[in-house]
mmCIF file of C-alpha atoms in Angstrom:
data_model
loop_
_atom_site.group_PDB
_atom_site.id
_atom_site.type_symbol
_atom_site.label_atom_id
_atom_site.label_comp_id
_atom_site.label_asym_id
_atom_site.label_seq_id
_atom_site.Cartn_x
_atom_site.Cartn_y
_atom_site.Cartn_z
ATOM 1 C CA MET Y 1 7.970 -34.327 7.550
ATOM 2 C CA ASP Y 2 5.700 -32.708 5.203
ATOM 3 C CA ARG Y 3 2.759 -30.733 6.386
ATOM 4 C CA SER Y 4 0.192 -33.132 5.661
ATOM 5 C CA SER Y 5 2.202 -35.987 8.006
ATOM 6 C CA LEU Y 6 2.677 -33.685 10.656
ATOM 7 C CA LEU Y 7 -1.029 -32.765 10.906
ATOM 8 C CA GLN Y 8 -1.924 -36.331 11.025
ATOM 9 C CA LEU Y 9 0.760 -37.150 13.564
ATOM 10 C CA ILE Y 10 -0.953 -34.226 15.809
ATOM 11 C CA GLN Y 11 -4.619 -35.902 15.271
ATOM 12 C CA GLU Y 12 -3.495 -39.509 16.086
ATOM 13 C CA GLN Y 13 -1.696 -38.598 19.413
ATOM 14 C CA LEU Y 14 -3.106 -35.402 20.871
ATOM 15 C CA ASP Y 15 -6.740 -35.950 19.417
ATOM 16 C CA PRO Y 16 -7.237 -39.435 18.984
ATOM 17 C CA GLU Y 17 -11.394 -39.310 20.120
ATOM 18 C CA ASN Y 18 -11.786 -36.199 17.637
ATOM 19 C CA THR Y 19 -12.742 -33.992 19.962
ATOM 20 C CA GLY Y 20 -11.994 -30.706 18.006
ATOM 21 C CA PHE Y 21 -9.517 -29.609 20.955
ATOM 22 C CA ILE Y 22 -5.704 -29.947 21.616
ATOM 23 C CA GLY Y 23 -3.798 -29.373 24.619
ATOM 24 C CA ALA Y 24 -1.486 -26.487 23.884
ATOM 25 C CA ASP Y 25 1.436 -27.886 26.443
ATOM 26 C CA THR Y 26 1.095 -31.182 24.990
ATOM 27 C CA PHE Y 27 1.100 -30.130 21.608
ATOM 28 C CA THR Y 28 4.235 -28.091 22.392
ATOM 29 C CA GLY Y 29 6.073 -31.029 23.714
ATOM 30 C CA LEU Y 30 5.225 -33.019 20.735
ATOM 31 C CA VAL Y 31 7.000 -30.555 18.884
ATOM 32 C CA HIS Y 32 10.018 -30.252 20.782
ATOM 33 C CA SER Y 33 10.312 -34.196 21.358
ATOM 34 C CA HIS Y 34 9.998 -34.913 17.448
ATOM 35 C CA GLU Y 35 11.724 -31.862 16.205
ATOM 36 C CA LEU Y 36 9.087 -30.826 14.271
ATOM 37 C CA PRO Y 37 9.359 -28.152 11.535
ATOM 38 C CA LEU Y 38 7.424 -25.332 12.905
ATOM 39 C CA ASP Y 39 8.470 -21.430 12.710
ATOM 40 C CA PRO Y 40 8.890 -20.021 16.229
ATOM 41 C CA ALA Y 41 6.219 -17.263 15.502
ATOM 42 C CA LYS Y 42 4.043 -20.110 15.301
ATOM 43 C CA LEU Y 43 5.012 -21.646 18.378
ATOM 44 C CA ASP Y 44 4.463 -18.261 20.066
ATOM 45 C CA MET Y 45 1.087 -17.834 18.578
ATOM 46 C CA LEU Y 46 0.069 -21.138 19.584
ATOM 47 C CA VAL Y 47 1.010 -20.332 23.213
ATOM 48 C CA ALA Y 48 -1.224 -16.904 22.798
ATOM 49 C CA LEU Y 49 -4.176 -18.564 21.637
ATOM 50 C CA ALA Y 50 -4.135 -21.439 24.452
ATOM 51 C CA GLN Y 51 -4.278 -18.417 27.064
ATOM 52 C CA SER Y 52 -7.156 -16.761 25.127
ATOM 53 C CA ASN Y 53 -8.867 -20.234 26.230
ATOM 54 C CA GLU Y 54 -10.125 -20.905 30.011
ATOM 55 C CA ARG Y 55 -9.004 -24.368 29.562
ATOM 56 C CA GLY Y 56 -5.647 -23.705 27.705
ATOM 57 C CA GLN Y 57 -6.935 -25.973 24.753
ATOM 58 C CA VAL Y 58 -6.728 -25.194 20.887
ATOM 59 C CA CYS Y 59 -9.406 -25.987 18.574
ATOM 60 C CA TYR Y 60 -8.099 -28.302 16.092
ATOM 61 C CA GLN Y 61 -9.206 -26.275 12.975
ATOM 62 C CA GLU Y 62 -7.457 -23.322 13.993
ATOM 63 C CA LEU Y 63 -3.975 -25.202 14.643
ATOM 64 C CA VAL Y 64 -4.432 -26.269 11.064
ATOM 65 C CA ASP Y 65 -4.703 -23.334 9.852
ATOM 66 C CA LEU Y 66 -1.781 -22.267 11.483
ATOM 67 C CA ILE Y 67 0.673 -24.826 10.449
ATOM 68 C CA SER Y 68 -0.919 -24.099 6.866
ATOM 69 C CA SER Y 69 -0.276 -20.106 7.268
ATOM 70 C CA LYS Y 70 -3.768 -19.050 7.432
ATOM 71 C CA ARG Y 71 -5.144 -16.289 9.764
ATOM 72 C CA SER Y 72 -9.155 -16.005 9.938
ATOM 73 C CA SER Y 73 -10.556 -13.292 11.681
ATOM 74 C CA SER Y 74 -11.472 -15.482 14.582
ATOM 75 C CA PHE Y 75 -8.224 -16.824 14.755
ATOM 76 C CA LYS Y 76 -6.483 -13.390 14.743
ATOM 77 C CA ARG Y 77 -9.221 -12.249 17.345
ATOM 78 C CA ALA Y 78 -8.143 -15.255 19.912
ATOM 79 C CA ILE Y 79 -4.646 -14.162 19.335
ATOM 80 C CA ALA Y 80 -4.894 -10.576 20.111
ATOM 81 C CA ASN Y 81 -6.662 -11.692 23.665
ATOM 82 C CA GLY Y 82 -3.582 -13.901 24.244
ATOM 83 C CA GLN Y 83 -0.962 -11.457 23.056
ATOM 84 C CA ARG Y 84 0.700 -10.930 26.513
ATOM 85 C CA ALA Y 85 2.613 -14.270 25.896
ATOM 86 C CA LEU Y 86 4.267 -13.252 22.847
ATOM 87 C CA PRO Y 87 7.943 -11.381 23.583
ATOM 88 C CA ARG Y 88 7.217 -8.284 23.113
ATOM 89 C CA ASP Y 89 10.995 -7.458 21.941
ATOM 90 C CA GLY Y 90 11.950 -10.487 20.351
ATOM 91 C CA LEU Y 91 12.729 -9.529 16.884
ATOM 92 C CA LEU Y 92 14.794 -6.334 18.094
ATOM 93 C CA ASP Y 93 16.761 -8.663 20.298
ATOM 94 C CA GLU Y 94 17.431 -11.399 17.940
ATOM 95 C CA PRO Y 95 20.949 -11.343 16.875
ATOM 96 C CA GLY Y 96 23.073 -12.922 13.961
ATOM 97 C CA LEU Y 97 20.845 -11.678 11.116
ATOM 98 C CA GLY Y 98 21.806 -10.627 7.559
ATOM 99 C CA VAL Y 99 21.789 -7.558 5.922
ATOM 100 C CA TYR Y 100 18.177 -8.716 4.232
ATOM 101 C CA LYS Y 101 16.680 -10.075 7.119
ATOM 102 C CA ARG Y 102 17.410 -7.224 8.953
ATOM 103 C CA PHE Y 103 15.546 -5.229 6.416
ATOM 104 C CA VAL Y 104 12.650 -7.292 6.737
ATOM 105 C CA ARG Y 105 12.862 -6.761 10.416
ATOM 106 C CA TYR Y 106 12.714 -2.959 9.655
ATOM 107 C CA VAL Y 107 9.873 -3.367 7.239
ATOM 108 C CA ALA Y 108 7.967 -5.132 10.004
ATOM 109 C CA TYR Y 109 8.356 -2.523 12.741
ATOM 110 C CA GLU Y 110 8.120 0.724 9.960
ATOM 111 C CA ILE Y 111 4.225 -1.111 8.465
ATOM 112 C CA LEU Y 112 2.832 -3.518 11.498
ATOM 113 C CA PRO Y 113 1.318 -2.103 14.629
ATOM 114 C CA ARG Y 114 1.033 -5.204 16.485
ATOM 115 C CA GLU Y 115 4.184 -7.413 17.669
ATOM 116 C CA VAL Y 116 2.233 -10.493 16.449
ATOM 117 C CA ASP Y 117 1.693 -9.375 13.272
ATOM 118 C CA ARG Y 118 5.292 -8.619 13.218
ATOM 119 C CA HIS Y 119 6.428 -12.033 14.087
ATOM 120 C CA TRP Y 120 3.957 -13.625 11.812
ATOM 121 C CA TYR Y 121 5.240 -11.362 8.906
ATOM 122 C CA PHE Y 122 9.128 -11.964 10.227
ATOM 123 C CA TYR Y 123 9.178 -15.415 9.879
ATOM 124 C CA ARG Y 124 6.626 -16.375 6.909
ATOM 125 C CA HIS Y 125 8.208 -13.779 4.501
ATOM 126 C CA ARG Y 126 9.895 -15.111 1.539
ATOM 127 C CA SER Y 127 11.902 -12.898 -1.000
ATOM 128 C CA CYS Y 128 10.101 -14.348 -3.858
ATOM 129 C CA PRO Y 129 7.954 -12.699 -5.227
ATOM 130 C CA PRO Y 130 9.947 -9.662 -5.169
ATOM 131 C CA PRO Y 131 8.179 -5.995 -4.399
ATOM 132 C CA VAL Y 132 8.127 -5.509 -8.416
ATOM 133 C CA PHE Y 133 5.582 -3.385 -8.999
ATOM 134 C CA MET Y 134 6.446 -0.034 -6.849
ATOM 135 C CA ALA Y 135 10.325 -0.406 -8.729
ATOM 136 C CA SER Y 136 8.920 -1.313 -12.068
ATOM 137 C CA VAL Y 137 6.834 1.946 -11.841
ATOM 138 C CA THR Y 138 9.275 4.037 -10.832
ATOM 139 C CA LEU Y 139 12.047 2.584 -13.123
ATOM 140 C CA ALA Y 140 9.325 3.300 -16.073
ATOM 141 C CA GLN Y 141 8.977 6.978 -14.665
ATOM 142 C CA ILE Y 142 12.760 7.718 -14.718
ATOM 143 C CA ILE Y 143 13.013 6.306 -18.492
ATOM 144 C CA VAL Y 144 10.259 8.328 -19.600
ATOM 145 C CA PHE Y 145 11.321 11.423 -17.999
ATOM 146 C CA LEU Y 146 15.182 10.553 -19.304
ATOM 147 C CA CYS Y 147 13.770 9.807 -23.123
ATOM 148 C CA TYR Y 148 11.899 13.185 -23.201
ATOM 149 C CA GLY Y 149 14.819 15.287 -21.446
ATOM 150 C CA ALA Y 150 16.914 14.051 -24.175
ATOM 151 C CA ARG Y 151 14.558 14.700 -26.834
ATOM 152 C CA LEU Y 152 13.701 18.406 -25.654
ATOM 153 C CA ASN Y 153 16.955 19.368 -24.183
ATOM 154 C CA LYS Y 154 14.989 20.421 -20.864
ATOM 155 C CA TRP Y 155 15.151 18.611 -17.788
ATOM 156 C CA VAL Y 156 13.191 21.463 -15.586
ATOM 157 C CA LEU Y 157 9.435 22.967 -16.065
ATOM 158 C CA GLN Y 158 9.425 20.548 -19.254
ATOM 159 C CA THR Y 159 5.518 21.700 -19.554
ATOM 160 C CA TYR Y 160 6.575 25.071 -20.997
ATOM 161 C CA HIS Y 161 8.221 23.266 -24.177
ATOM 162 C CA PRO Y 162 5.649 23.596 -26.894
ATOM 163 C CA GLU Y 163 6.243 19.730 -27.916
ATOM 164 C CA TYR Y 164 5.724 18.310 -24.264
ATOM 165 C CA MET Y 165 1.916 18.069 -24.319
ATOM 166 C CA LYS Y 166 1.953 16.224 -27.787
ATOM 167 C CA SER Y 167 3.003 13.186 -25.785
ATOM 168 C CA PRO Y 168 0.203 10.487 -26.115
ATOM 169 C CA LEU Y 169 0.634 9.944 -21.991
ATOM 170 C CA VAL Y 170 -0.315 13.433 -21.000
ATOM 171 C CA TYR Y 171 -3.860 14.019 -19.900
ATOM 172 C CA HIS Y 172 -5.179 17.092 -21.723
ATOM 173 C CA PRO Y 173 -8.938 17.911 -21.708
ATOM 174 C CA GLY Y 174 -9.152 18.256 -25.119
ATOM 175 C CA HIS Y 175 -7.789 14.551 -25.406
ATOM 176 C CA ARG Y 176 -10.867 13.117 -22.848
ATOM 177 C CA ALA Y 177 -12.085 10.432 -25.257
ATOM 178 C CA ARG Y 178 -8.495 8.776 -25.124
ATOM 179 C CA ALA Y 179 -9.356 7.043 -21.959
ATOM 180 C CA TRP Y 180 -5.761 5.417 -21.286
ATOM 181 C CA ARG Y 181 -4.647 8.891 -20.818
ATOM 182 C CA PHE Y 182 -6.515 9.145 -17.026
ATOM 183 C CA LEU Y 183 -3.766 6.669 -16.079
ATOM 184 C CA THR Y 184 -0.844 6.850 -18.165
ATOM 185 C CA TYR Y 185 -0.410 10.571 -17.242
ATOM 186 C CA MET Y 186 1.484 9.256 -14.438
ATOM 187 C CA PHE Y 187 4.597 8.428 -16.289
ATOM 188 C CA MET Y 188 5.329 12.432 -17.527
ATOM 189 C CA HIS Y 189 6.898 14.884 -14.621
ATOM 190 C CA VAL Y 190 7.051 18.651 -15.047
ATOM 191 C CA GLY Y 191 11.022 18.526 -14.208
ATOM 192 C CA LEU Y 192 13.393 16.551 -12.139
ATOM 193 C CA GLU Y 193 12.352 17.874 -8.674
ATOM 194 C CA GLN Y 194 8.796 16.498 -9.203
ATOM 195 C CA LEU Y 195 10.368 13.106 -10.325
ATOM 196 C CA GLY Y 196 12.527 13.070 -7.691
ATOM 197 C CA PHE Y 197 10.090 13.874 -4.924
ATOM 198 C CA ASN Y 198 7.766 10.607 -6.295
ATOM 199 C CA ALA Y 199 10.304 8.217 -7.002
ATOM 200 C CA LEU Y 200 11.939 8.976 -3.397
ATOM 201 C CA LEU Y 201 8.754 8.360 -1.779
ATOM 202 C CA GLN Y 202 7.120 5.838 -3.974
ATOM 203 C CA LEU Y 203 10.342 3.644 -2.998
ATOM 204 C CA MET Y 204 10.849 4.541 0.569
ATOM 205 C CA ILE Y 205 6.758 3.993 1.695
ATOM 206 C CA GLY Y 206 5.764 2.208 -1.333
ATOM 207 C CA VAL Y 207 8.137 -0.613 -1.267
ATOM 208 C CA PRO Y 208 7.916 -1.663 2.265
ATOM 209 C CA LEU Y 209 4.063 -1.189 1.860
ATOM 210 C CA GLU Y 210 3.817 -3.880 -0.978
ATOM 211 C CA MET Y 211 6.509 -6.445 0.956
ATOM 212 C CA VAL Y 212 3.854 -6.503 3.536
ATOM 213 C CA HIS Y 213 0.489 -6.042 1.889
ATOM 214 C CA GLY Y 214 0.913 -7.698 -1.500
ATOM 215 C CA LEU Y 215 1.266 -6.515 -5.411
ATOM 216 C CA LEU Y 216 -2.286 -6.536 -5.759
ATOM 217 C CA ARG Y 217 -3.285 -4.390 -2.556
ATOM 218 C CA ILE Y 218 -0.860 -1.778 -3.485
ATOM 219 C CA SER Y 219 -0.958 -1.482 -7.042
ATOM 220 C CA LEU Y 220 -4.757 -0.892 -6.697
ATOM 221 C CA LEU Y 221 -4.529 1.617 -3.924
ATOM 222 C CA TYR Y 222 -1.710 3.412 -6.459
ATOM 223 C CA LEU Y 223 -3.879 3.075 -9.853
ATOM 224 C CA ALA Y 224 -7.033 4.086 -7.737
ATOM 225 C CA GLY Y 225 -4.893 7.285 -6.204
ATOM 226 C CA VAL Y 226 -3.821 7.774 -10.117
ATOM 227 C CA LEU Y 227 -7.341 7.434 -11.511
ATOM 228 C CA ALA Y 228 -9.049 9.553 -8.771
ATOM 229 C CA GLY Y 229 -6.301 12.342 -9.547
ATOM 230 C CA SER Y 230 -7.018 12.917 -13.475
ATOM 231 C CA LEU Y 231 -10.718 12.373 -12.946
ATOM 232 C CA THR Y 232 -10.999 14.907 -9.971
ATOM 233 C CA VAL Y 233 -9.076 17.488 -12.307
ATOM 234 C CA SER Y 234 -11.827 16.861 -14.671
ATOM 235 C CA ILE Y 235 -14.415 17.822 -12.806
ATOM 236 C CA THR Y 236 -12.572 20.688 -10.587
ATOM 237 C CA ASP Y 237 -10.227 22.649 -13.001
ATOM 238 C CA MET Y 238 -11.628 21.926 -16.363
ATOM 239 C CA ARG Y 239 -8.784 23.713 -18.293
ATOM 240 C CA ALA Y 240 -5.894 22.033 -16.761
ATOM 241 C CA PRO Y 241 -4.182 19.046 -17.707
ATOM 242 C CA VAL Y 242 -2.349 16.668 -15.823
ATOM 243 C CA VAL Y 243 1.170 15.110 -15.495
ATOM 244 C CA GLY Y 244 2.957 13.439 -12.621
ATOM 245 C CA GLY Y 245 2.268 10.423 -10.343
ATOM 246 C CA SER Y 246 1.377 12.228 -7.449
ATOM 247 C CA GLY Y 247 -2.281 11.011 -7.217
ATOM 248 C CA GLY Y 248 -0.704 7.315 -6.411
ATOM 249 C CA VAL Y 249 2.044 8.690 -4.301
ATOM 250 C CA TYR Y 250 -0.228 10.700 -2.136
ATOM 251 C CA ALA Y 251 -2.910 7.419 -1.720
ATOM 252 C CA LEU Y 252 0.375 5.540 -0.638
ATOM 253 C CA CYS Y 253 1.556 8.380 1.978
ATOM 254 C CA SER Y 254 -1.569 9.636 3.302
ATOM 255 C CA ALA Y 255 -2.710 5.867 3.935
ATOM 256 C CA HIS Y 256 0.561 4.795 5.682
ATOM 257 C CA LEU Y 257 0.613 7.976 7.550
ATOM 258 C CA ALA Y 258 -3.225 7.746 8.802
ATOM 259 C CA ASN Y 259 -2.404 3.864 9.537
ATOM 260 C CA VAL Y 260 0.323 5.332 11.729
ATOM 261 C CA VAL Y 261 -1.870 7.876 13.569
ATOM 262 C CA MET Y 262 -4.399 5.050 13.975
ATOM 263 C CA ASN Y 263 -2.132 2.796 15.493
ATOM 264 C CA TRP Y 264 0.105 5.328 17.183
ATOM 265 C CA ALA Y 265 0.527 3.514 20.646
ATOM 266 C CA GLY Y 266 1.436 0.237 18.620
ATOM 267 C CA MET Y 267 3.737 1.535 16.139
ATOM 268 C CA ARG Y 268 7.411 0.886 17.206
ATOM 269 C CA CYS Y 269 8.975 2.768 13.924
ATOM 270 C CA PRO Y 270 11.894 4.734 15.308
ATOM 271 C CA TYR Y 271 11.236 9.367 15.569
ATOM 272 C CA LYS Y 272 7.838 8.670 14.322
ATOM 273 C CA LEU Y 273 6.807 11.938 15.415
ATOM 274 C CA LEU Y 274 9.369 13.902 13.883
ATOM 275 C CA ARG Y 275 9.224 11.511 10.543
ATOM 276 C CA MET Y 276 5.384 12.532 10.578
ATOM 277 C CA VAL Y 277 5.956 16.175 10.684
ATOM 278 C CA LEU Y 278 8.694 16.050 8.049
ATOM 279 C CA ALA Y 279 6.540 13.603 5.795
ATOM 280 C CA LEU Y 280 3.832 16.511 5.995
ATOM 281 C CA VAL Y 281 5.870 19.633 5.576
ATOM 282 C CA CYS Y 282 7.204 17.873 2.536
ATOM 283 C CA MET Y 283 3.659 16.775 1.245
ATOM 284 C CA SER Y 284 2.497 20.453 1.585
ATOM 285 C CA SER Y 285 5.401 22.027 0.226
ATOM 286 C CA GLU Y 286 5.090 19.876 -2.836
ATOM 287 C CA VAL Y 287 1.178 20.796 -2.982
ATOM 288 C CA GLY Y 288 2.094 24.461 -2.742
ATOM 289 C CA ARG Y 289 4.721 24.383 -5.515
ATOM 290 C CA ALA Y 290 2.115 22.738 -7.603
ATOM 291 C CA VAL Y 291 -0.522 25.562 -6.735
ATOM 292 C CA TRP Y 292 2.221 27.921 -7.571
ATOM 293 C CA LEU Y 293 3.004 26.794 -10.624
ATOM 294 C CA ARG Y 294 -0.857 26.521 -11.745
ATOM 295 C CA PHE Y 295 -1.773 30.062 -10.997
ATOM 296 C CA SER Y 296 1.311 32.073 -11.287
ATOM 297 C CA PRO Y 297 3.500 30.464 -13.827
ATOM 298 C CA PRO Y 298 7.283 31.828 -13.690
ATOM 299 C CA LEU Y 299 7.246 31.787 -17.548
ATOM 300 C CA PRO Y 300 4.873 32.766 -19.894
ATOM 301 C CA ALA Y 301 3.084 29.476 -21.445
ATOM 302 C CA SER Y 302 0.598 28.816 -24.332
ATOM 303 C CA GLY Y 303 -1.988 27.011 -21.897
ATOM 304 C CA PRO Y 304 -2.776 26.574 -18.456
ATOM 305 C CA GLN Y 305 -0.638 24.548 -16.440
ATOM 306 C CA PRO Y 306 -1.162 21.456 -14.658
ATOM 307 C CA SER Y 307 -3.536 20.960 -11.980
ATOM 308 C CA PHE Y 308 -2.629 20.412 -8.257
ATOM 309 C CA MET Y 309 -5.951 18.698 -7.759
ATOM 310 C CA ALA Y 310 -4.394 15.194 -8.138
ATOM 311 C CA HIS Y 311 -2.385 15.758 -5.081
ATOM 312 C CA LEU Y 312 -5.629 16.074 -3.080
ATOM 313 C CA ALA Y 313 -7.445 13.389 -4.542
ATOM 314 C CA GLY Y 314 -4.856 10.896 -4.131
ATOM 315 C CA ALA Y 315 -4.696 11.835 -0.243
ATOM 316 C CA VAL Y 316 -8.547 11.179 0.068
ATOM 317 C CA VAL Y 317 -8.388 7.822 -1.504
ATOM 318 C CA GLY Y 318 -5.092 6.892 0.850
ATOM 319 C CA VAL Y 319 -7.307 7.924 4.219
ATOM 320 C CA SER Y 320 -10.393 6.183 3.046
ATOM 321 C CA MET Y 321 -9.118 2.951 0.908
ATOM 322 C CA GLY Y 322 -5.567 2.788 1.580
ATOM 323 C CA LEU Y 323 -6.415 2.847 5.616
ATOM 324 C CA THR Y 324 -9.064 0.178 4.966
ATOM 325 C CA ILE Y 325 -6.116 -1.708 3.096
ATOM 326 C CA LEU Y 326 -3.386 -1.263 5.536
ATOM 327 C CA ARG Y 327 -5.868 -2.336 8.638
ATOM 328 C CA SER Y 328 -6.378 -5.416 7.278
ATOM 329 C CA TYR Y 329 -3.380 -7.148 7.311
ATOM 330 C CA GLU Y 330 -3.512 -11.193 6.358
ATOM 331 C CA GLU Y 331 -7.370 -10.789 6.319
ATOM 332 C CA ARG Y 332 -9.445 -10.979 3.108
ATOM 333 C CA LEU Y 333 -11.051 -7.555 2.302
ATOM 334 C CA ARG Y 334 -14.140 -8.997 1.042
ATOM 335 C CA ASP Y 335 -15.005 -9.950 4.843
ATOM 336 C CA GLN Y 336 -14.688 -6.517 5.747
ATOM 337 C CA CYS Y 337 -17.762 -4.236 5.673
ATOM 338 C CA GLY Y 338 -15.520 -1.053 5.308
ATOM 339 C CA TRP Y 339 -14.205 -2.034 2.245
ATOM 340 C CA TRP Y 340 -17.492 -2.260 0.280
ATOM 341 C CA VAL Y 341 -18.732 0.628 1.752
ATOM 342 C CA VAL Y 342 -15.434 2.265 0.704
ATOM 343 C CA LEU Y 343 -15.488 0.549 -2.903
ATOM 344 C CA LEU Y 344 -19.257 1.598 -3.696
ATOM 345 C CA ALA Y 345 -17.928 5.137 -2.862
ATOM 346 C CA TYR Y 346 -14.946 4.659 -5.239
ATOM 347 C CA GLY Y 347 -17.275 3.330 -7.856
ATOM 348 C CA THR Y 348 -19.961 5.681 -7.353
ATOM 349 C CA PHE Y 349 -17.082 8.628 -7.781
ATOM 350 C CA LEU Y 350 -16.211 6.925 -10.942
ATOM 351 C CA LEU Y 351 -19.400 7.065 -12.690
ATOM 352 C CA PHE Y 352 -20.439 10.317 -11.785
ATOM 353 C CA ALA Y 353 -16.978 11.517 -13.167
ATOM 354 C CA ILE Y 354 -17.588 9.548 -16.315
ATOM 355 C CA PHE Y 355 -20.788 10.968 -16.903
ATOM 356 C CA TRP Y 356 -19.402 14.403 -16.182
ATOM 357 C CA ASN Y 357 -16.661 14.074 -18.910
ATOM 358 C CA VAL Y 358 -19.169 12.804 -21.321
ATOM 359 C CA PHE Y 359 -22.009 15.648 -21.138
ATOM 360 C CA ALA Y 360 -20.918 18.412 -18.621
ATOM 361 C CA TYR Y 361 -18.170 20.139 -20.886
ATOM 362 C CA ASP Y 362 -21.032 20.480 -23.352
ATOM 363 C CA LEU Y 363 -23.577 21.522 -21.401
ATOM 364 C CA LEU Y 364 -21.755 24.082 -19.609
ATOM 365 C CA GLY Y 365 -19.685 25.453 -22.293
ATOM 366 C CA ALA Y 366 -16.381 24.930 -20.718
ATOM 367 C CA HIS Y 367 -13.619 26.677 -23.036
ATOM 368 C CA ILE Y 368 -10.899 24.677 -23.088
ATOM 369 C CA PRO Y 369 -7.496 25.083 -24.498
ATOM 370 C CA PRO Y 370 -7.222 23.535 -27.822
ATOM 371 C CA PRO Y 371 -5.502 20.087 -27.761
ATOM 372 C CA PRO Y 372 -1.724 20.309 -28.852
#
């Protein structure tokens, strides 16, 4: 039975007078007697939705949205009010799962703070489309690094090689007019250690986030962190170049960590405190290493070393824009006031950074190193 036939049957048998409301118990009996194809998560949510209503009824339009895999803000609030009806450990206790479904269950508990959202995501998740953005970015970064490593015959501290900064991908203050460099620098890395750190975090955190929140949201967050990183460097460290995808990586990591903190009681990921401490230590160590390379380089170099400000800018983007995105699972961003505030703030920063790059360097007489 297709979806339209199911809805027609429900309306004819359960709401013949077109009152707009349907009894939850009667509907559940109809589902079982006719063996209707409805996901277990949707049945659980139907019971929770009915419990939020004093008369034990469900609005017909909300039922249509549920069967059509749509959840409005009012629907989610009603579900939250009846959340006690949902089995709290249902997913953890579910036996006989294959490897991929176990991974999906792991992602649900890793990313989502509410059991109702975990059930919803687990039962409606489809493997197509796959999380291609973070995997593609990581693969491209590895390929570019291998190409330059083989060409320069240097796998660590590549920025010390005189030919490295001649790449058309690196952001250099002397090439500010080449706007693509404000984004493409994310494909270049200082060395194997920076690439390994970024690739590991992108795959461990970025891929699960993309599986849950989708390609558009996570790519927007990642690229916003990358762009904010290079623009922040152009304002605060006007002589320094930028390489590496740390702006985007720190946007993802800080958004995820902030989401875990904001929903600490609901998060069920194992050893969350220990993992958060380790993540903060690793991120702080990476920033400290970048500061050391910027101000106390181990080898003499022909010009300033890449700036560390991209890391901090990415973290700010993650806490602001990223937290807004991750807190709105299955809800349109344009319906949230907070999203427009964050978007306005980011747009204002972009306009200021553009004017700064066009006029400030000449007005301040900044002595930037000659471009390679």
